[in-house]
Amino acid sequence: MEALAVRLSGLDSYAEGAIRVVVFYDTLMRRRVDLPALARASAGLAECPAGIRIHGTGQVVRAASDGTPLSGPPGAASSTVPIVLDEEEIGAVWLERPGPPVPLDEVLLDRLAIAAAAVLERYGPARTTMADPALVELAISADGDQAARARALRLLGFAASAPLCVAAVRSALPLDRVAGLVCASRPVKSAPLDGVGVIMAAAIDTSGFPPDVRAGVGAAGSPDRSWRQARTALRFTAPRRPVVHHDDLGALALLARIPPDAMRDNADVAAIARLSAEDLETLDAYCATGSLRRAADVLHRHHSSVARRLDQIG
């Protein structure tokens, strides 16, 4: 590579500088440096503060141009590049140059991002959340044998005997971002499966789900049982209750076992199915609050209007 740099140095000053930056980071990667060493070397090369952030752990490493570690909140970034591993953005690198970026900043940050991804892949502390859907399906399937499930769990980074919590998610947001919000600690794995997002972790913080995300969460235990519970809980989500934990359903979970044809043949169910969207919203608010006045507050209507509509529905 050094010989190639010498031969290409005659092209122009930018090409020569870019090749030297590439050689610089190739040398660092051969030496198997860690993130702090990468930040120090990059700051020295750029002659301005440099930083590395890992999304999954919240780790931030910054260094001044003289190699001194920097603490406190990062300064304004003059240039930023994402760290990508297995097609997932797992962090970012940046320069805190006082003025505008210089021509080689983009090349420097591109190589720094590649080097940081190589370090994280080799040592951690951040592994990707997205996993092979085939492995996830094998881990949560009720039909697979225990040996195959145990092997899949080990390949995903979980202990075969450890209880796992599984969530079934419908979201327009990237699944890895949702997983990072509800599973701040690692390991956590996610994958799309049959049109539904699967999130697996030792524990899932249901308060972390973003708005407009529908999620059903199973109890911690066997992953196949937790997945079955999560899919059931997902069926009970609604605009006023977008996240449902299976344990909170109680006896209502038994409704999911009724054959669809049997439900459709029931006269009361058929009558509810014929209600307008406005009537369904009124009925949902009343059943959720258990009070005429509280339902009126939720619907932003006068309680007498809600009472008349409930009479009509009845």
mmCIF file of C-alpha atoms in Angstrom:
data_model
loop_
_atom_site.group_PDB
_atom_site.id
_atom_site.type_symbol
_atom_site.label_atom_id
_atom_site.label_comp_id
_atom_site.label_asym_id
_atom_site.label_seq_id
_atom_site.Cartn_x
_atom_site.Cartn_y
_atom_site.Cartn_z
ATOM 1 C CA MET A 1 0.000 0.000 0.000
ATOM 2 C CA GLU A 2 2.877 2.398 0.821
ATOM 3 C CA ALA A 3 4.443 1.752 -2.590
ATOM 4 C CA LEU A 4 1.097 2.430 -4.257
ATOM 5 C CA ALA A 5 0.833 5.706 -2.348
ATOM 6 C CA VAL A 6 4.205 6.811 -3.670
ATOM 7 C CA ARG A 7 3.236 5.991 -7.267
ATOM 8 C CA LEU A 8 -0.109 7.821 -6.977
ATOM 9 C CA SER A 9 1.323 10.861 -5.236
ATOM 10 C CA GLY A 10 2.038 12.415 -8.613
ATOM 11 C CA LEU A 11 -1.660 12.719 -9.444
ATOM 12 C CA ASP A 12 -2.434 15.786 -7.322
ATOM 13 C CA SER A 13 -2.162 16.933 -3.749
ATOM 14 C CA TYR A 14 -5.698 15.753 -2.836
ATOM 15 C CA ALA A 15 -5.124 12.246 -4.186
ATOM 16 C CA GLU A 16 -1.798 12.050 -2.386
ATOM 17 C CA GLY A 17 -3.398 13.187 0.886
ATOM 18 C CA ALA A 18 -6.322 10.760 0.510
ATOM 19 C CA ILE A 19 -3.990 7.808 -0.071
ATOM 20 C CA ARG A 20 -1.906 8.759 2.932
ATOM 21 C CA VAL A 21 -5.073 8.884 5.085
ATOM 22 C CA VAL A 22 -6.040 5.399 3.882
ATOM 23 C CA VAL A 23 -2.546 4.078 4.673
ATOM 24 C CA PHE A 24 -2.700 5.733 8.097
ATOM 25 C CA TYR A 25 -5.916 3.918 9.077
ATOM 26 C CA ASP A 26 -4.851 0.621 7.509
ATOM 27 C CA THR A 27 -1.814 0.750 9.777
ATOM 28 C CA LEU A 28 -3.973 1.438 12.832
ATOM 29 C CA MET A 29 -6.274 -1.491 11.995
ATOM 30 C CA ARG A 30 -3.301 -3.849 11.581
ATOM 31 C CA ARG A 31 -2.169 -2.813 15.049
ATOM 32 C CA ARG A 32 -5.630 -3.704 16.455
ATOM 33 C CA VAL A 33 -6.065 -0.440 18.344
ATOM 34 C CA ASP A 34 -9.113 0.247 20.519
ATOM 35 C CA LEU A 35 -11.637 3.110 20.285
ATOM 36 C CA PRO A 36 -9.718 5.585 22.511
ATOM 37 C CA ALA A 37 -6.582 5.037 20.442
ATOM 38 C CA LEU A 38 -8.570 5.583 17.250
ATOM 39 C CA ALA A 39 -9.973 8.848 18.598
ATOM 40 C CA ARG A 40 -6.518 10.077 19.688
ATOM 41 C CA ALA A 41 -4.904 9.207 16.373
ATOM 42 C CA SER A 42 -7.731 10.784 14.375
ATOM 43 C CA ALA A 43 -7.662 13.990 16.410
ATOM 44 C CA GLY A 44 -3.919 14.249 15.892
ATOM 45 C CA LEU A 45 -4.224 13.654 12.164
ATOM 46 C CA ALA A 46 -7.075 16.158 11.770
ATOM 47 C CA GLU A 47 -5.486 18.677 14.157
ATOM 48 C CA CYS A 48 -8.842 19.190 15.880
ATOM 49 C CA PRO A 49 -11.005 17.273 18.400
ATOM 50 C CA ALA A 50 -12.460 13.966 17.153
ATOM 51 C CA GLY A 51 -15.241 11.844 18.631
ATOM 52 C CA ILE A 52 -16.798 8.376 18.444
ATOM 53 C CA ARG A 53 -20.293 7.522 19.740
ATOM 54 C CA ILE A 54 -21.827 4.030 20.051
ATOM 55 C CA HIS A 55 -25.634 4.179 19.946
ATOM 56 C CA GLY A 56 -26.352 0.898 21.717
ATOM 57 C CA THR A 57 -24.325 1.617 24.850
ATOM 58 C CA GLY A 58 -24.262 5.403 24.785
ATOM 59 C CA GLN A 59 -20.448 5.296 24.948
ATOM 60 C CA VAL A 60 -18.743 8.487 23.754
ATOM 61 C CA VAL A 61 -14.975 8.714 23.196
ATOM 62 C CA ARG A 62 -13.433 12.115 22.394
ATOM 63 C CA ALA A 63 -9.869 13.328 22.122
ATOM 64 C CA ALA A 64 -8.176 16.684 21.589
ATOM 65 C CA SER A 65 -5.628 17.278 18.830
ATOM 66 C CA ASP A 66 -2.795 16.646 21.306
ATOM 67 C CA GLY A 67 -4.267 13.244 22.250
ATOM 68 C CA THR A 68 -5.741 14.356 25.571
ATOM 69 C CA PRO A 69 -9.083 12.655 26.383
ATOM 70 C CA LEU A 70 -12.026 15.077 26.398
ATOM 71 C CA SER A 71 -14.990 14.808 28.762
ATOM 72 C CA GLY A 72 -18.254 16.668 28.996
ATOM 73 C CA PRO A 73 -20.770 17.274 26.217
ATOM 74 C CA PRO A 74 -19.344 17.183 22.666
ATOM 75 C CA GLY A 75 -18.812 20.423 20.817
ATOM 76 C CA ALA A 76 -20.438 21.351 17.531
ATOM 77 C CA ALA A 77 -19.545 18.805 14.848
ATOM 78 C CA SER A 78 -18.103 20.239 11.646
ATOM 79 C CA SER A 79 -18.459 16.836 9.889
ATOM 80 C CA THR A 80 -20.191 13.578 10.857
ATOM 81 C CA VAL A 81 -20.221 10.078 9.344
ATOM 82 C CA PRO A 82 -22.255 7.049 10.590
ATOM 83 C CA ILE A 83 -20.620 3.818 11.749
ATOM 84 C CA VAL A 84 -22.283 0.957 9.869
ATOM 85 C CA LEU A 85 -21.956 -2.736 10.732
ATOM 86 C CA ASP A 86 -23.984 -5.454 8.964
ATOM 87 C CA GLU A 87 -26.036 -2.731 7.213
ATOM 88 C CA GLU A 88 -27.080 -1.250 10.578
ATOM 89 C CA GLU A 89 -26.066 2.183 11.831
ATOM 90 C CA ILE A 90 -24.537 1.493 15.245
ATOM 91 C CA GLY A 91 -22.806 4.792 15.950
ATOM 92 C CA ALA A 92 -21.181 7.903 14.526
ATOM 93 C CA VAL A 93 -17.794 9.587 14.217
ATOM 94 C CA TRP A 94 -17.207 13.309 13.911
ATOM 95 C CA LEU A 95 -14.723 16.161 13.920
ATOM 96 C CA GLU A 96 -15.113 19.327 15.970
ATOM 97 C CA ARG A 97 -13.203 21.691 13.674
ATOM 98 C CA PRO A 98 -13.620 25.351 14.643
ATOM 99 C CA GLY A 99 -14.090 26.450 11.042
ATOM 100 C CA PRO A 100 -15.585 24.780 7.969
ATOM 101 C CA PRO A 101 -14.466 21.249 6.972
ATOM 102 C CA VAL A 102 -11.247 20.922 5.007
ATOM 103 C CA PRO A 103 -11.089 18.820 1.811
ATOM 104 C CA LEU A 104 -9.715 15.635 3.437
ATOM 105 C CA ASP A 105 -12.138 15.582 6.401
ATOM 106 C CA GLU A 106 -14.608 13.390 4.517
ATOM 107 C CA VAL A 107 -11.951 10.811 3.647
ATOM 108 C CA LEU A 108 -10.631 10.840 7.212
ATOM 109 C CA LEU A 109 -14.076 10.268 8.740
ATOM 110 C CA ASP A 110 -14.965 7.538 6.238
ATOM 111 C CA ARG A 111 -11.848 5.603 7.215
ATOM 112 C CA LEU A 112 -12.369 6.302 10.912
ATOM 113 C CA ALA A 113 -15.930 4.915 10.663
ATOM 114 C CA ILE A 114 -14.663 1.757 8.937
ATOM 115 C CA ALA A 115 -11.939 1.306 11.545
ATOM 116 C CA ALA A 116 -14.414 1.835 14.420
ATOM 117 C CA ALA A 117 -16.789 -0.763 12.943
ATOM 118 C CA ALA A 118 -13.900 -3.245 12.717
ATOM 119 C CA VAL A 119 -12.993 -2.619 16.364
ATOM 120 C CA LEU A 120 -16.595 -3.081 17.514
ATOM 121 C CA GLU A 121 -17.008 -6.250 15.483
ATOM 122 C CA ARG A 122 -13.830 -7.671 16.989
ATOM 123 C CA TYR A 123 -14.111 -6.610 20.615
ATOM 124 C CA GLY A 124 -17.543 -5.068 21.301
ATOM 125 C CA PRO A 125 -18.991 -3.316 23.240
ATOM 126 C CA ALA A 126 -21.779 -2.961 20.683
ATOM 127 C CA ARG A 127 -23.183 -5.728 18.571
ATOM 128 C CA THR A 128 -25.855 -5.184 15.989
ATOM 129 C CA THR A 129 -29.459 -5.660 17.023
ATOM 130 C CA MET A 130 -30.602 -6.960 13.638
ATOM 131 C CA ALA A 131 -30.274 -10.729 13.314
ATOM 132 C CA ASP A 132 -30.727 -13.445 10.721
ATOM 133 C CA PRO A 133 -34.527 -13.971 10.447
ATOM 134 C CA ALA A 134 -33.984 -17.712 9.975
ATOM 135 C CA LEU A 135 -32.183 -17.958 13.329
ATOM 136 C CA VAL A 136 -34.844 -15.867 15.075
ATOM 137 C CA GLU A 137 -37.612 -18.008 13.603
ATOM 138 C CA LEU A 138 -35.850 -21.171 14.780
ATOM 139 C CA ALA A 139 -35.440 -19.712 18.280
ATOM 140 C CA ILE A 140 -39.115 -18.774 18.705
ATOM 141 C CA SER A 141 -40.749 -21.573 16.756
ATOM 142 C CA ALA A 142 -42.921 -23.989 18.694
ATOM 143 C CA ASP A 143 -42.235 -26.751 16.165
ATOM 144 C CA GLY A 144 -38.440 -26.931 16.437
ATOM 145 C CA ASP A 145 -36.593 -29.384 18.664
ATOM 146 C CA GLN A 146 -34.791 -28.191 21.785
ATOM 147 C CA ALA A 147 -31.307 -28.849 20.403
ATOM 148 C CA ALA A 148 -31.928 -26.707 17.320
ATOM 149 C CA ARG A 149 -33.457 -23.924 19.435
ATOM 150 C CA ALA A 150 -30.515 -23.990 21.856
ATOM 151 C CA ARG A 151 -28.042 -23.729 18.989
ATOM 152 C CA ALA A 152 -29.959 -20.829 17.427
ATOM 153 C CA LEU A 153 -30.044 -18.978 20.752
ATOM 154 C CA ARG A 154 -26.293 -19.440 21.205
ATOM 155 C CA LEU A 155 -25.646 -18.093 17.711
ATOM 156 C CA LEU A 156 -27.843 -15.090 18.540
ATOM 157 C CA GLY A 157 -25.803 -14.408 21.670
ATOM 158 C CA PHE A 158 -28.214 -15.742 24.309
ATOM 159 C CA ALA A 159 -27.724 -18.502 26.840
ATOM 160 C CA ALA A 160 -29.903 -21.455 25.876
ATOM 161 C CA SER A 161 -31.354 -21.792 29.393
ATOM 162 C CA ALA A 162 -31.857 -18.079 30.140
ATOM 163 C CA PRO A 163 -35.463 -16.761 30.150
ATOM 164 C CA LEU A 164 -36.194 -14.402 27.274
ATOM 165 C CA CYS A 165 -38.869 -11.790 26.674
ATOM 166 C CA VAL A 166 -40.214 -11.502 23.112
ATOM 167 C CA ALA A 167 -42.199 -8.647 21.589
ATOM 168 C CA ALA A 168 -44.278 -8.610 18.394
ATOM 169 C CA VAL A 169 -44.090 -5.160 16.783
ATOM 170 C CA ARG A 170 -45.783 -3.289 13.959
ATOM 171 C CA SER A 171 -44.012 -0.026 13.227
ATOM 172 C CA ALA A 172 -43.044 2.286 10.395
ATOM 173 C CA LEU A 173 -39.812 3.033 12.281
ATOM 174 C CA PRO A 174 -36.699 0.921 11.663
ATOM 175 C CA LEU A 175 -36.893 -2.168 13.852
ATOM 176 C CA ASP A 176 -33.340 -1.778 15.176
ATOM 177 C CA ARG A 177 -34.177 1.717 16.441
ATOM 178 C CA VAL A 178 -37.268 0.457 18.268
ATOM 179 C CA ALA A 179 -35.232 -2.386 19.795
ATOM 180 C CA GLY A 180 -32.608 0.064 21.007
ATOM 181 C CA LEU A 181 -35.248 2.212 22.729
ATOM 182 C CA VAL A 182 -36.924 -0.626 24.631
ATOM 183 C CA CYS A 183 -33.804 -2.692 25.343
ATOM 184 C CA ALA A 184 -31.122 -0.284 26.485
ATOM 185 C CA SER A 185 -28.900 -3.108 27.753
ATOM 186 C CA ARG A 186 -27.471 -5.775 25.500
ATOM 187 C CA PRO A 187 -27.869 -8.361 24.178
ATOM 188 C CA VAL A 188 -30.997 -7.713 22.116
ATOM 189 C CA LYS A 189 -31.861 -9.155 18.729
ATOM 190 C CA SER A 190 -34.587 -8.263 16.260
ATOM 191 C CA ALA A 191 -35.740 -9.388 12.839
ATOM 192 C CA PRO A 192 -38.794 -9.082 10.585
ATOM 193 C CA LEU A 193 -40.855 -12.251 10.381
ATOM 194 C CA ASP A 194 -44.089 -12.747 8.400
ATOM 195 C CA GLY A 195 -44.833 -9.026 8.344
ATOM 196 C CA VAL A 196 -44.260 -8.573 12.095
ATOM 197 C CA GLY A 197 -41.125 -7.338 13.832
ATOM 198 C CA VAL A 198 -39.629 -9.652 16.461
ATOM 199 C CA ILE A 199 -37.602 -8.256 19.380
ATOM 200 C CA MET A 200 -35.842 -10.649 21.776
ATOM 201 C CA ALA A 201 -34.119 -9.645 25.025
ATOM 202 C CA ALA A 202 -33.826 -10.584 28.672
ATOM 203 C CA ALA A 203 -36.170 -7.692 29.520
ATOM 204 C CA ILE A 204 -38.186 -5.176 27.497
ATOM 205 C CA ASP A 205 -39.080 -1.712 28.793
ATOM 206 C CA THR A 206 -42.613 -1.185 27.467
ATOM 207 C CA SER A 207 -42.470 2.529 28.341
ATOM 208 C CA GLY A 208 -39.749 2.971 25.729
ATOM 209 C CA PHE A 209 -41.909 2.179 22.694
ATOM 210 C CA PRO A 210 -42.254 5.315 20.525
ATOM 211 C CA PRO A 211 -45.690 6.734 19.626
ATOM 212 C CA ASP A 212 -47.519 5.090 16.707
ATOM 213 C CA VAL A 213 -45.859 1.738 17.424
ATOM 214 C CA ARG A 214 -48.138 -1.238 18.083
ATOM 215 C CA ALA A 215 -46.517 -3.904 20.257
ATOM 216 C CA GLY A 216 -47.515 -7.043 22.093
ATOM 217 C CA VAL A 217 -45.114 -8.262 24.762
ATOM 218 C CA GLY A 218 -44.885 -11.800 26.128
ATOM 219 C CA ALA A 219 -43.739 -12.822 29.585
ATOM 220 C CA ALA A 220 -40.103 -13.754 30.157
ATOM 221 C CA GLY A 221 -39.538 -17.478 29.828
ATOM 222 C CA SER A 222 -39.255 -19.902 26.946
ATOM 223 C CA PRO A 223 -38.872 -17.838 23.722
ATOM 224 C CA ASP A 224 -41.474 -19.875 21.826
ATOM 225 C CA ARG A 225 -44.059 -19.379 24.590
ATOM 226 C CA SER A 226 -43.208 -15.686 24.958
ATOM 227 C CA TRP A 227 -43.564 -15.215 21.181
ATOM 228 C CA ARG A 228 -46.969 -16.903 21.203
ATOM 229 C CA GLN A 229 -48.083 -14.581 24.008
ATOM 230 C CA ALA A 230 -46.651 -11.549 22.208
ATOM 231 C CA ARG A 231 -48.644 -12.274 19.047
ATOM 232 C CA THR A 232 -51.802 -12.673 21.128
ATOM 233 C CA ALA A 233 -51.164 -9.386 22.952
ATOM 234 C CA LEU A 234 -50.552 -7.609 19.628
ATOM 235 C CA ARG A 235 -54.117 -8.505 18.576
ATOM 236 C CA PHE A 236 -55.480 -6.555 21.568
ATOM 237 C CA THR A 237 -53.630 -3.312 20.806
ATOM 238 C CA ALA A 238 -55.655 -0.253 19.834
ATOM 239 C CA PRO A 239 -55.054 3.473 19.255
ATOM 240 C CA ARG A 240 -55.675 4.182 22.964
ATOM 241 C CA ARG A 241 -53.638 1.168 24.030
ATOM 242 C CA PRO A 242 -50.822 0.688 21.491
ATOM 243 C CA VAL A 243 -48.664 -1.481 23.768
ATOM 244 C CA VAL A 244 -50.132 -4.508 25.542
ATOM 245 C CA HIS A 245 -48.346 -6.938 27.847
ATOM 246 C CA HIS A 246 -49.810 -10.430 27.787
ATOM 247 C CA ASP A 247 -49.801 -10.624 31.590
ATOM 248 C CA ASP A 248 -52.139 -7.613 31.744
ATOM 249 C CA LEU A 249 -54.793 -9.298 29.604
ATOM 250 C CA GLY A 250 -55.809 -11.847 32.217
ATOM 251 C CA ALA A 251 -58.854 -13.835 31.142
ATOM 252 C CA LEU A 252 -59.283 -11.624 28.056
ATOM 253 C CA ALA A 253 -56.425 -13.548 26.437
ATOM 254 C CA LEU A 254 -58.783 -16.528 26.182
ATOM 255 C CA LEU A 255 -60.809 -14.605 23.579
ATOM 256 C CA ALA A 256 -57.915 -15.062 21.161
ATOM 257 C CA ARG A 257 -58.518 -18.832 21.220
ATOM 258 C CA ILE A 258 -62.070 -18.552 19.878
ATOM 259 C CA PRO A 259 -62.181 -19.655 16.216
ATOM 260 C CA PRO A 260 -62.805 -16.639 13.915
ATOM 261 C CA ASP A 261 -65.760 -18.337 12.234
ATOM 262 C CA ALA A 262 -67.427 -18.877 15.605
ATOM 263 C CA MET A 263 -66.999 -15.191 16.457
ATOM 264 C CA ARG A 264 -68.393 -14.009 13.123
ATOM 265 C CA ASP A 265 -71.461 -16.209 13.583
ATOM 266 C CA ASN A 266 -72.273 -14.588 16.942
ATOM 267 C CA ALA A 267 -75.095 -12.046 16.614
ATOM 268 C CA ASP A 268 -73.580 -9.572 19.089
ATOM 269 C CA VAL A 269 -70.177 -9.682 17.423
ATOM 270 C CA ALA A 270 -71.806 -9.200 14.031
ATOM 271 C CA ALA A 271 -73.723 -6.193 15.378
ATOM 272 C CA ILE A 272 -70.535 -4.590 16.707
ATOM 273 C CA ALA A 273 -68.845 -5.194 13.358
ATOM 274 C CA ARG A 274 -71.589 -3.127 11.665
ATOM 275 C CA LEU A 275 -70.987 -0.070 13.889
ATOM 276 C CA SER A 276 -69.540 3.052 12.323
ATOM 277 C CA ALA A 277 -66.008 4.192 13.160
ATOM 278 C CA GLU A 278 -67.415 6.997 15.325
ATOM 279 C CA ASP A 279 -69.635 4.600 17.258
ATOM 280 C CA LEU A 280 -66.724 2.224 17.797
ATOM 281 C CA GLU A 281 -64.603 5.092 19.101
ATOM 282 C CA THR A 282 -67.344 6.063 21.548
ATOM 283 C CA LEU A 283 -67.819 2.489 22.727
ATOM 284 C CA ASP A 284 -64.073 1.993 23.097
ATOM 285 C CA ALA A 285 -63.706 5.163 25.182
ATOM 286 C CA TYR A 286 -66.599 4.207 27.442
ATOM 287 C CA CYS A 287 -65.348 0.651 27.989
ATOM 288 C CA ALA A 288 -61.803 1.880 28.628
ATOM 289 C CA THR A 289 -62.764 4.555 31.161
ATOM 290 C CA GLY A 290 -65.828 2.911 32.749
ATOM 291 C CA SER A 291 -67.389 6.341 33.192
ATOM 292 C CA LEU A 292 -69.695 8.435 31.027
ATOM 293 C CA ARG A 293 -68.048 11.716 32.031
ATOM 294 C CA ARG A 294 -64.481 10.425 31.632
ATOM 295 C CA ALA A 295 -65.379 9.017 28.213
ATOM 296 C CA ALA A 296 -66.778 12.423 27.273
ATOM 297 C CA ASP A 297 -63.493 14.042 28.354
ATOM 298 C CA VAL A 298 -61.505 11.595 26.234
ATOM 299 C CA LEU A 299 -63.747 12.207 23.216
ATOM 300 C CA HIS A 300 -63.901 15.981 23.804
ATOM 301 C CA ARG A 301 -67.705 15.868 23.771
ATOM 302 C CA HIS A 302 -70.471 16.814 26.167
ATOM 303 C CA HIS A 303 -71.477 13.912 28.391
ATOM 304 C CA SER A 304 -75.106 14.147 27.243
ATOM 305 C CA SER A 305 -74.003 13.637 23.620
ATOM 306 C CA VAL A 306 -72.016 10.583 24.622
ATOM 307 C CA ALA A 307 -74.997 9.251 26.606
ATOM 308 C CA ARG A 308 -77.317 9.588 23.589
ATOM 309 C CA ARG A 309 -74.819 7.835 21.317
ATOM 310 C CA LEU A 310 -74.388 4.980 23.800
ATOM 311 C CA ASP A 311 -78.166 4.576 23.961
ATOM 312 C CA GLN A 312 -78.263 4.297 20.170
ATOM 313 C CA ILE A 313 -75.427 1.779 20.195
ATOM 314 C CA GLY A 314 -77.207 -0.236 22.878
#
